[in-house]
């Protein structure tokens, strides 16, 4: 996932439609398209290795690390874990689902000619983290992972 900048503010007019267009835009101005939240939350998309994505024409496996938050496309089936209902709105809902996908055995593969250009939702006031989210994650969600899969991220990280 990427964000498109102009003079410090995100904009989405003149959409980038292909990987080649994005690479050409970066040649003209390297700061106009950056990996999503690279400045604010580096871990969220660092696992994707955007520099590798720019160069490759082949799919590649990504090794999951805590707080990795890729945009994903999955086939909906009975093996997909549900979203943890207590993380509705903003705050760990996507992070927990990606973490549970990993814990349950899913792998993350980057597709070389596919990308998302993120549209910011900061201006809508949706990014306010509720104070109970950290406690929910540490106590209830981690206990759920332990009970369901017999492990948590703390048990599988090197």
Coordinates of N, CA, C and O in Angstrom, one line a residue:
X1 N 0.8 -1.2 0.0 CA 0.0 0.0 0.0 C 0.9 1.2 0.0 O 1.9 1.3 0.6
X2 N 0.4 2.3 -0.7 CA 1.2 3.5 -0.8 C 0.3 4.7 -0.5 O -0.9 4.6 -0.6
X3 N 0.9 5.8 -0.3 CA 0.2 7.1 -0.1 C 0.8 8.0 -1.2 O 2.0 8.0 -1.4
X4 N 0.0 8.9 -1.7 CA 0.5 9.9 -2.7 C 0.5 11.3 -2.1 O -0.5 11.6 -1.5
X5 N 1.6 12.0 -2.2 CA 1.7 13.3 -1.5 C 1.9 14.4 -2.5 O 2.5 14.2 -3.6
X6 N 1.4 15.6 -2.1 CA 1.7 16.8 -2.9 C 1.9 17.9 -1.9 O 1.0 18.3 -1.1
X7 N 3.1 18.5 -1.8 CA 3.4 19.5 -0.8 C 3.0 19.2 0.6 O 2.4 20.0 1.3
X8 N 3.2 17.9 1.0 CA 2.9 17.5 2.4 C 1.5 17.1 2.6 O 1.2 16.6 3.7
X9 N 0.6 17.2 1.7 CA -0.8 16.7 1.9 C -1.1 15.6 0.9 O -0.8 15.7 -0.2
X10 N -1.9 14.7 1.4 CA -2.2 13.5 0.6 C -3.3 14.0 -0.4 O -4.3 14.7 0.0
X11 N -3.2 13.6 -1.7 CA -4.2 13.9 -2.6 C -4.4 12.6 -3.5 O -3.5 11.8 -3.6
X12 N -5.6 12.5 -4.1 CA -5.8 11.4 -5.0 C -6.3 11.7 -6.4 O -6.8 10.9 -7.1
X13 N -6.2 13.0 -6.8 CA -6.5 13.3 -8.2 C -5.4 12.8 -9.0 O -4.3 12.6 -8.6
X14 N -5.6 12.5 -10.3 CA -4.6 12.0 -11.2 C -4.1 10.7 -10.6 O -2.9 10.5 -10.4
X15 N -5.0 9.7 -10.4 CA -4.6 8.4 -9.8 C -3.5 7.7 -10.6 O -3.5 7.8 -11.8
X16 N -2.7 7.1 -9.9 CA -1.7 6.2 -10.4 C -2.4 4.9 -10.7 O -3.0 4.3 -9.8
X17 N -2.3 4.4 -11.9 CA -3.0 3.2 -12.3 C -2.1 2.0 -12.5 O -2.6 0.8 -12.4
X18 N -0.9 2.2 -12.8 CA 0.0 1.0 -13.0 C 1.3 1.1 -12.2 O 1.7 2.3 -11.8
X19 N 2.0 0.0 -12.0 CA 3.2 0.0 -11.3 C 4.2 0.9 -12.1 O 5.0 1.7 -11.5
X20 N 4.3 0.8 -13.4 CA 5.2 1.6 -14.2 C 4.9 3.1 -14.0 O 5.9 3.9 -14.0
X21 N 3.6 3.5 -13.9 CA 3.3 4.9 -13.7 C 3.9 5.4 -12.3 O 4.4 6.5 -12.2
X22 N 3.7 4.5 -11.3 CA 4.2 4.8 -10.0 C 5.7 5.0 -10.0 O 6.3 5.9 -9.4
X23 N 6.4 4.1 -10.7 CA 7.9 4.2 -10.8 C 8.3 5.4 -11.5 O 9.2 6.1 -11.1
X24 N 7.6 5.8 -12.6 CA 7.9 7.0 -13.3 C 7.7 8.2 -12.4 O 8.5 9.2 -12.4
X25 N 6.6 8.2 -11.7 CA 6.4 9.4 -10.8 C 7.4 9.5 -9.7 O 7.9 10.6 -9.4
X26 N 7.9 8.4 -9.2 CA 9.0 8.4 -8.2 C 10.3 8.9 -8.8 O 11.1 9.5 -8.1
X27 N 10.5 8.6 -10.1 CA 11.8 9.2 -10.7 C 11.7 10.7 -10.8 O 12.7 11.3 -10.6
X28 N 10.5 11.2 -11.0 CA 10.4 12.7 -11.1 C 10.5 13.3 -9.7 O 11.2 14.3 -9.5
X29 N 9.8 12.7 -8.8 CA 9.8 13.2 -7.4 C 9.8 12.1 -6.4 O 8.7 11.5 -6.2
X30 N 10.9 11.6 -5.9 CA 10.9 10.4 -5.0 C 10.0 10.5 -3.8 O 9.6 9.5 -3.3
X31 N 9.6 11.7 -3.3 CA 8.8 11.8 -2.2 C 7.3 11.8 -2.4 O 6.5 11.9 -1.5
X32 N 6.9 11.8 -3.7 CA 5.5 12.0 -4.0 C 4.6 10.7 -3.8 O 3.5 10.8 -3.4
X33 N 5.3 9.5 -3.8 CA 4.6 8.3 -3.5 C 5.5 7.5 -2.5 O 6.6 7.2 -2.8
X34 N 4.9 7.2 -1.3 CA 5.7 6.5 -0.3 C 4.9 5.3 0.2 O 3.7 5.3 0.1
X35 N 5.6 4.3 0.7 CA 4.9 3.2 1.4 C 3.9 3.8 2.4 O 4.3 4.7 3.1
X36 N 2.8 3.2 2.5 CA 1.7 3.7 3.5 C 2.3 3.8 4.9 O 2.9 2.9 5.4
X37 N 2.1 5.0 5.5 CA 2.4 5.3 6.8 C 3.9 5.1 7.1 O 4.3 4.8 8.3
X38 N 4.8 5.2 6.1 CA 6.2 5.0 6.3 C 6.8 5.9 7.4 O 7.6 5.5 8.2
X39 N 6.3 7.1 7.5 CA 6.8 8.1 8.5 C 6.2 7.9 9.9 O 6.9 8.0 10.8
X40 N 4.9 7.5 9.9 CA 4.2 7.5 11.2 C 4.3 6.1 11.9 O 4.3 6.0 13.1
X41 N 4.3 5.1 11.0 CA 4.1 3.7 11.6 C 4.9 2.7 10.7 O 4.3 1.9 9.9
X42 N 6.2 2.8 10.7 CA 7.1 2.1 9.8 C 6.8 0.6 9.8 O 6.8 -0.1 8.7
X43 N 6.5 0.0 10.9 CA 6.4 -1.5 11.0 C 5.1 -2.0 10.3 O 5.0 -3.1 9.8
X44 N 4.1 -1.1 10.1 CA 2.9 -1.5 9.5 C 3.0 -2.1 8.1 O 2.3 -3.1 7.7
X45 N 4.0 -1.6 7.3 CA 4.1 -2.1 5.9 C 5.6 -2.4 5.6 O 5.9 -2.8 4.4
X46 N 6.5 -2.4 6.5 CA 7.9 -2.6 6.2 C 8.1 -4.0 5.7 O 9.0 -4.3 4.9
X47 N 7.3 -5.0 6.2 CA 7.5 -6.4 5.8 C 7.3 -6.6 4.3 O 7.9 -7.5 3.8
X48 N 6.6 -5.8 3.7 CA 6.3 -5.9 2.2 C 7.6 -5.6 1.4 O 7.7 -6.2 0.4
X49 N 8.5 -4.8 2.0 CA 9.8 -4.5 1.3 C 9.5 -3.8 0.0 O 9.6 -4.4 -1.1
X50 N 9.0 -2.6 0.1 CA 8.6 -1.8 -1.1 C 9.7 -1.7 -2.2 O 9.5 -1.7 -3.4
X51 N 11.0 -1.6 -1.7 CA 12.1 -1.5 -2.7 C 12.2 -2.8 -3.5 O 12.4 -2.7 -4.7
X52 N 12.0 -3.9 -2.9 CA 11.9 -5.2 -3.6 C 10.7 -5.2 -4.6 O 10.8 -5.7 -5.7
X53 N 9.6 -4.7 -4.1 CA 8.4 -4.7 -5.0 C 8.6 -3.9 -6.2 O 8.2 -4.3 -7.3
X54 N 9.3 -2.7 -6.1 CA 9.6 -1.9 -7.3 C 10.4 -2.7 -8.3 O 10.2 -2.5 -9.5
X55 N 11.3 -3.5 -7.9 CA 12.2 -4.2 -8.8 C 11.7 -5.5 -9.4 O 12.1 -5.9 -10.5
X56 N 10.9 -6.2 -8.7 CA 10.6 -7.6 -9.0 C 9.4 -7.7 -10.0 O 8.5 -6.8 -10.1
X57 N 9.4 -8.8 -10.7 CA 8.3 -9.2 -11.6 C 7.7 -10.5 -11.1 O 6.8 -11.1 -11.7
X58 N 8.2 -11.0 -10.0 CA 7.8 -12.3 -9.4 C 7.1 -12.1 -8.0 O 7.5 -11.2 -7.3
X59 N 6.2 -13.0 -7.7 CA 5.6 -13.0 -6.4 C 6.7 -13.4 -5.3 O 7.6 -14.1 -5.7
X60 N 6.6 -12.8 -4.1 CA 7.5 -13.2 -3.1 C 6.8 -13.3 -1.7 O 5.8 -12.6 -1.4
X61 N 7.3 -14.2 -0.9 CA 6.8 -14.5 0.4 C 7.3 -13.4 1.4 O 8.4 -13.0 1.4
X62 N 6.4 -13.0 2.3 CA 6.7 -12.0 3.3 C 6.7 -12.7 4.7 O 5.8 -13.5 5.0
X63 N 7.7 -12.4 5.5 CA 7.8 -13.0 6.8 C 7.1 -12.0 7.8 O 7.5 -10.9 7.9
X64 N 6.1 -12.5 8.4 CA 5.3 -11.7 9.3 C 6.1 -11.3 10.6 O 6.8 -12.1 11.1
X65 N 5.9 -10.1 11.0 CA 6.4 -9.6 12.2 C 5.2 -8.8 12.9 O 4.3 -8.3 12.2
X66 N 5.3 -8.7 14.2 CA 4.3 -8.1 15.0 C 4.0 -6.6 14.4 O 4.9 -5.9 14.1
X67 N 2.8 -6.3 14.4 CA 2.3 -5.0 13.9 C 2.4 -4.8 12.4 O 2.2 -3.7 11.8
X68 N 2.6 -5.9 11.6 CA 2.5 -5.9 10.2 C 1.1 -5.7 9.8 O 0.2 -6.4 10.3
X69 N 0.8 -4.8 8.9 CA -0.6 -4.5 8.6 C -0.8 -4.3 7.1 O -1.3 -3.3 6.6
X70 N -0.6 -5.4 6.3 CA -0.8 -5.3 4.9 C -2.2 -5.3 4.5 O -3.1 -5.7 5.2
X71 N -2.5 -4.7 3.3 CA -3.8 -4.9 2.7 C -3.8 -6.3 2.1 O -2.8 -6.7 1.4
X72 N -4.8 -7.1 2.2 CA -4.8 -8.4 1.8 C -6.0 -8.7 0.9 O -7.1 -8.1 1.1
X73 N -5.9 -9.7 0.1 CA -7.0 -10.3 -0.7 C -7.0 -11.8 -0.3 O -6.0 -12.4 -0.5
X74 N -8.2 -12.2 0.2 CA -8.3 -13.6 0.5 C -9.5 -14.2 0.0 O -10.5 -13.5 -0.3
X75 N -9.5 -15.5 -0.2 CA -10.7 -16.2 -0.6 C -11.6 -16.5 0.6 O -11.1 -17.1 1.6
X76 N -12.8 -16.0 0.7 CA -13.6 -16.2 1.8 C -14.0 -17.6 2.0 O -14.6 -18.2 1.0
X77 N -13.7 -18.2 3.1 CA -14.1 -19.6 3.4 C -14.1 -19.9 4.9 O -13.8 -19.0 5.7
X78 N -14.4 -21.1 5.2 CA -14.6 -21.4 6.7 C -13.3 -21.4 7.4 O -13.3 -21.3 8.7
X79 N -12.2 -21.4 6.8 CA -10.9 -21.4 7.5 C -10.4 -20.0 7.9 O -9.5 -19.8 8.7
X80 N -11.1 -18.9 7.4 CA -10.7 -17.6 7.8 C -11.2 -17.3 9.2 O -12.4 -17.5 9.5
X81 N -10.3 -16.8 10.0 CA -10.8 -16.4 11.4 C -11.7 -15.2 11.3 O -11.5 -14.3 10.4
X82 N -12.6 -15.1 12.2 CA -13.5 -13.9 12.2 C -12.7 -12.7 12.8 O -11.7 -12.9 13.5
X83 N -13.2 -11.5 12.5 CA -12.7 -10.3 13.2 C -13.0 -10.4 14.7 O -14.1 -10.8 15.0
X84 N -12.1 -10.0 15.5 CA -12.3 -10.0 17.0 C -13.3 -8.8 17.2 O -13.0 -7.7 17.0
X85 N -14.5 -9.1 17.6 CA -15.6 -8.1 17.6 C -15.4 -7.0 18.6 O -16.0 -5.9 18.5
X86 N -14.5 -7.1 19.5 CA -14.2 -6.0 20.5 C -13.3 -4.9 20.0 O -13.1 -3.9 20.6
X87 N -12.8 -5.1 18.8 CA -11.9 -4.1 18.2 C -12.6 -3.3 17.0 O -12.0 -2.9 16.1
X88 N -13.9 -3.1 17.2 CA -14.6 -2.4 16.1 C -14.2 -0.9 16.1 O -13.7 -0.4 17.0
X89 N -14.3 -0.3 14.9 CA -13.9 1.0 14.7 C -12.4 1.1 14.5 O -11.8 0.2 14.0
X90 N -11.8 2.1 15.0 CA -10.3 2.3 14.9 C -9.6 1.7 16.1 O -10.0 2.0 17.2
X91 N -8.6 0.9 15.8 CA -7.8 0.5 16.9 C -7.6 -1.0 17.0 O -8.5 -1.7 17.5
X92 N -6.6 -1.6 16.3 CA -6.2 -2.9 16.3 C -7.0 -3.9 15.6 O -6.7 -5.1 15.5
X93 N -8.2 -3.5 15.0 CA -9.1 -4.5 14.4 C -8.4 -5.2 13.2 O -8.4 -6.4 13.1
X94 N -7.7 -4.4 12.3 CA -7.0 -5.1 11.2 C -5.8 -5.8 11.7 O -5.5 -6.9 11.2
X95 N -5.0 -5.1 12.6 CA -3.8 -5.7 13.1 C -4.1 -7.1 13.7 O -3.4 -8.1 13.5
X96 N -5.1 -7.2 14.5 CA -5.4 -8.5 15.2 C -5.8 -9.6 14.1 O -5.5 -10.7 14.3
X97 N -6.5 -9.2 13.1 CA -6.9 -10.2 12.1 C -5.7 -10.7 11.3 O -5.6 -11.9 11.1
X98 N -4.8 -9.8 10.9 CA -3.6 -10.2 10.2 C -2.8 -11.1 11.2 O -2.2 -12.1 10.7
X99 N -2.7 -10.7 12.4 CA -1.9 -11.5 13.4 C -2.6 -12.9 13.5 O -1.9 -13.9 13.5
X100 N -3.9 -13.0 13.6 CA -4.6 -14.3 13.7 C -4.4 -15.1 12.4 O -4.3 -16.3 12.5
X101 N -4.4 -14.4 11.3 CA -4.2 -15.2 10.0 C -2.8 -15.9 10.1 O -2.7 -17.0 9.7
X102 N -1.8 -15.1 10.5 CA -0.5 -15.7 10.6 C -0.4 -16.8 11.7 O 0.1 -17.9 11.3
X103 N -1.0 -16.6 12.8 CA -0.9 -17.6 13.9 C -1.6 -18.9 13.4 O -1.2 -20.0 13.7
X104 N -2.7 -18.7 12.6 CA -3.5 -19.9 12.2 C -2.9 -20.6 11.0 O -3.4 -21.6 10.5
X105 N -1.7 -20.1 10.4 CA -1.0 -20.8 9.4 C -1.0 -20.1 8.0 O -0.4 -20.7 7.1
X106 N -1.7 -19.0 7.8 CA -1.7 -18.3 6.5 C -0.3 -17.7 6.3 O 0.4 -17.4 7.2
X107 N 0.0 -17.6 5.0 CA 1.2 -17.0 4.5 C 0.9 -15.7 3.8 O -0.2 -15.6 3.2
X108 N 1.8 -14.8 3.7 CA 1.6 -13.5 3.0 C 2.5 -13.5 1.8 O 3.7 -13.5 1.9
X109 N 1.9 -13.3 0.6 CA 2.6 -13.3 -0.6 C 2.3 -12.0 -1.3 O 1.2 -11.6 -1.5
X110 N 3.4 -11.3 -1.7 CA 3.2 -10.0 -2.4 C 3.1 -10.3 -3.9 O 3.9 -11.0 -4.5
X111 N 2.2 -9.6 -4.5 CA 1.9 -9.8 -5.9 C 2.6 -8.5 -6.6 O 2.3 -7.4 -6.2
X112 N 3.5 -8.7 -7.6 CA 4.3 -7.6 -8.0 C 3.7 -6.5 -8.8 O 4.2 -5.4 -8.8
X113 N 2.6 -6.8 -9.5 CA 2.0 -5.7 -10.3 C 0.6 -5.2 -9.7 O -0.2 -4.7 -10.4
X114 N 0.4 -5.4 -8.4 CA -0.8 -5.1 -7.7 C -0.4 -4.2 -6.5 O 0.5 -4.4 -5.8
X115 N -1.2 -3.1 -6.4 CA -1.0 -2.2 -5.2 C -2.2 -1.5 -4.9 O -3.2 -1.4 -5.6
X116 N -2.2 -0.9 -3.7 CA -3.3 -0.1 -3.2 C -2.8 1.3 -3.0 O -1.7 1.5 -2.4
X117 N -3.5 2.3 -3.4 CA -3.2 3.7 -3.1 C -4.2 4.2 -2.1 O -5.3 4.3 -2.3
X118 N -3.6 4.3 -0.9 CA -4.5 4.6 0.3 C -5.1 6.0 0.3 O -4.4 6.9 0.0
X119 N -6.3 6.1 0.6 CA -7.0 7.4 0.8 C -7.1 7.6 2.3 O -7.7 6.9 3.0
X120 N -6.5 8.7 2.7 CA -6.5 9.1 4.1 C -7.9 9.3 4.7 O -8.8 9.8 4.0
X121 N -8.1 8.9 5.9 CA -9.4 9.1 6.6 C -9.2 9.9 7.9 O -10.1 10.0 8.7
X122 N -8.0 10.5 8.0 CA -7.7 11.3 9.2 C -8.7 12.5 9.3 O -9.1 12.8 10.4
X123 N -9.1 13.1 8.2 CA -9.9 14.3 8.3 C -11.3 14.0 8.8 O -12.0 14.9 9.2
X124 N -11.7 12.7 8.9 CA -13.0 12.4 9.3 C -13.1 12.1 10.8 O -14.1 11.8 11.4
X125 N -11.9 12.2 11.5 CA -11.9 12.0 12.9 C -12.1 10.5 13.3 O -12.5 10.2 14.5
X126 N -11.8 9.6 12.5 CA -12.0 8.2 12.7 C -10.8 7.5 13.4 O -10.8 6.4 13.8
X127 N -9.7 8.2 13.6 CA -8.4 7.6 14.0 C -8.2 7.8 15.5 O -7.1 7.7 16.0
X128 N -9.2 8.0 16.3 CA -9.1 8.2 17.8 C -9.1 6.8 18.4 O -10.0 6.1 18.4
X129 N -7.9 6.5 19.0 CA -7.8 5.2 19.6 C -8.5 5.2 21.0 O -8.3 6.1 21.8
X130 N -9.4 4.2 21.2 CA -10.1 4.2 22.4 C -9.2 3.6 23.5 O -8.4 2.7 23.3
X131 N -9.3 4.1 24.8 CA -8.3 3.8 25.8 C -8.3 2.3 26.2 O -7.3 1.8 26.7
X132 N -9.4 1.6 26.0 CA -9.5 0.2 26.5 C -8.9 -0.8 25.5 O -8.7 -1.9 25.8
X133 N -8.5 -0.3 24.3 CA -8.0 -1.2 23.2 C -6.7 -2.0 23.7 O -6.6 -3.2 23.4
X134 N -5.8 -1.3 24.3 CA -4.5 -2.0 24.7 C -4.8 -3.1 25.7 O -4.3 -4.2 25.5
X135 N -5.7 -2.8 26.6 CA -6.0 -3.8 27.6 C -6.8 -5.0 26.9 O -6.6 -6.2 27.3
X136 N -7.7 -4.7 26.0 CA -8.4 -5.7 25.3 C -7.5 -6.6 24.5 O -7.6 -7.8 24.6
X137 N -6.5 -6.0 23.9 CA -5.5 -6.8 23.1 C -4.7 -7.7 24.0 O -4.5 -8.9 23.8
X138 N -4.1 -7.1 25.1 CA -3.2 -7.9 26.0 C -3.9 -9.0 26.7 O -3.5 -10.1 26.8
X139 N -5.1 -8.6 27.3 CA -5.7 -9.6 28.1 C -6.6 -10.6 27.4 O -6.4 -11.8 27.3
X140 N -7.7 -10.1 26.7 CA -8.6 -11.0 26.1 C -8.2 -11.6 24.8 O -8.4 -12.8 24.6
X141 N -7.7 -10.7 23.9 CA -7.3 -11.3 22.6 C -6.2 -12.3 22.6 O -6.2 -13.3 22.0
X142 N -5.1 -11.9 23.4 CA -4.0 -12.9 23.5 C -4.4 -14.2 24.2 O -4.0 -15.3 23.8
X143 N -5.3 -14.1 25.2 CA -5.9 -15.3 25.8 C -6.7 -16.1 24.8 O -6.6 -17.4 24.8
X144 N -7.4 -15.5 23.9 CA -8.2 -16.1 22.9 C -7.3 -16.9 21.9 O -7.5 -18.1 21.6
X145 N -6.2 -16.2 21.5 CA -5.2 -16.9 20.6 C -4.6 -18.1 21.3 O -4.5 -19.2 20.6
X146 N -4.2 -18.0 22.5 CA -3.6 -19.1 23.3 C -4.6 -20.3 23.3 O -4.3 -21.4 23.1
X147 N -5.9 -20.0 23.6 CA -6.9 -21.0 23.8 C -7.2 -21.7 22.4 O -7.4 -22.9 22.3
X148 N -7.3 -20.8 21.4 CA -7.7 -21.3 20.1 C -6.6 -22.1 19.3 O -6.8 -23.1 18.7
X149 N -5.4 -21.5 19.4 CA -4.2 -22.0 18.6 C -3.1 -22.6 19.4 O -2.2 -23.1 18.9
X150 N -3.2 -22.4 20.7 CA -2.1 -22.9 21.6 C -0.8 -22.1 21.5 O 0.2 -22.5 22.0
X151 N -0.9 -20.8 21.0 CA 0.2 -20.0 20.9 C -0.2 -18.5 20.7 O -1.4 -18.3 20.3
X152 N 0.7 -17.6 20.9 CA 0.5 -16.2 20.6 C 1.7 -15.7 19.9 O 2.7 -16.4 19.7
X153 N 1.7 -14.4 19.5 CA 2.9 -13.9 18.8 C 4.1 -13.9 19.7 O 5.2 -14.2 19.3
X154 N 3.9 -13.7 21.0 CA 5.1 -13.8 21.9 C 5.7 -15.1 21.9 O 6.9 -15.2 22.2
X155 N 5.0 -16.2 21.6 CA 5.5 -17.5 21.6 C 6.2 -17.9 20.3 O 7.0 -18.8 20.3
X156 N 5.9 -17.2 19.2 CA 6.4 -17.6 17.9 C 7.5 -16.6 17.4 O 8.1 -16.9 16.4
X157 N 7.6 -15.4 17.9 CA 8.6 -14.4 17.4 C 10.0 -14.9 17.8 O 10.2 -15.4 18.9
X158 N 11.0 -14.7 16.9 CA 12.3 -15.1 17.2 C 12.9 -14.3 18.3 O 12.5 -13.2 18.6

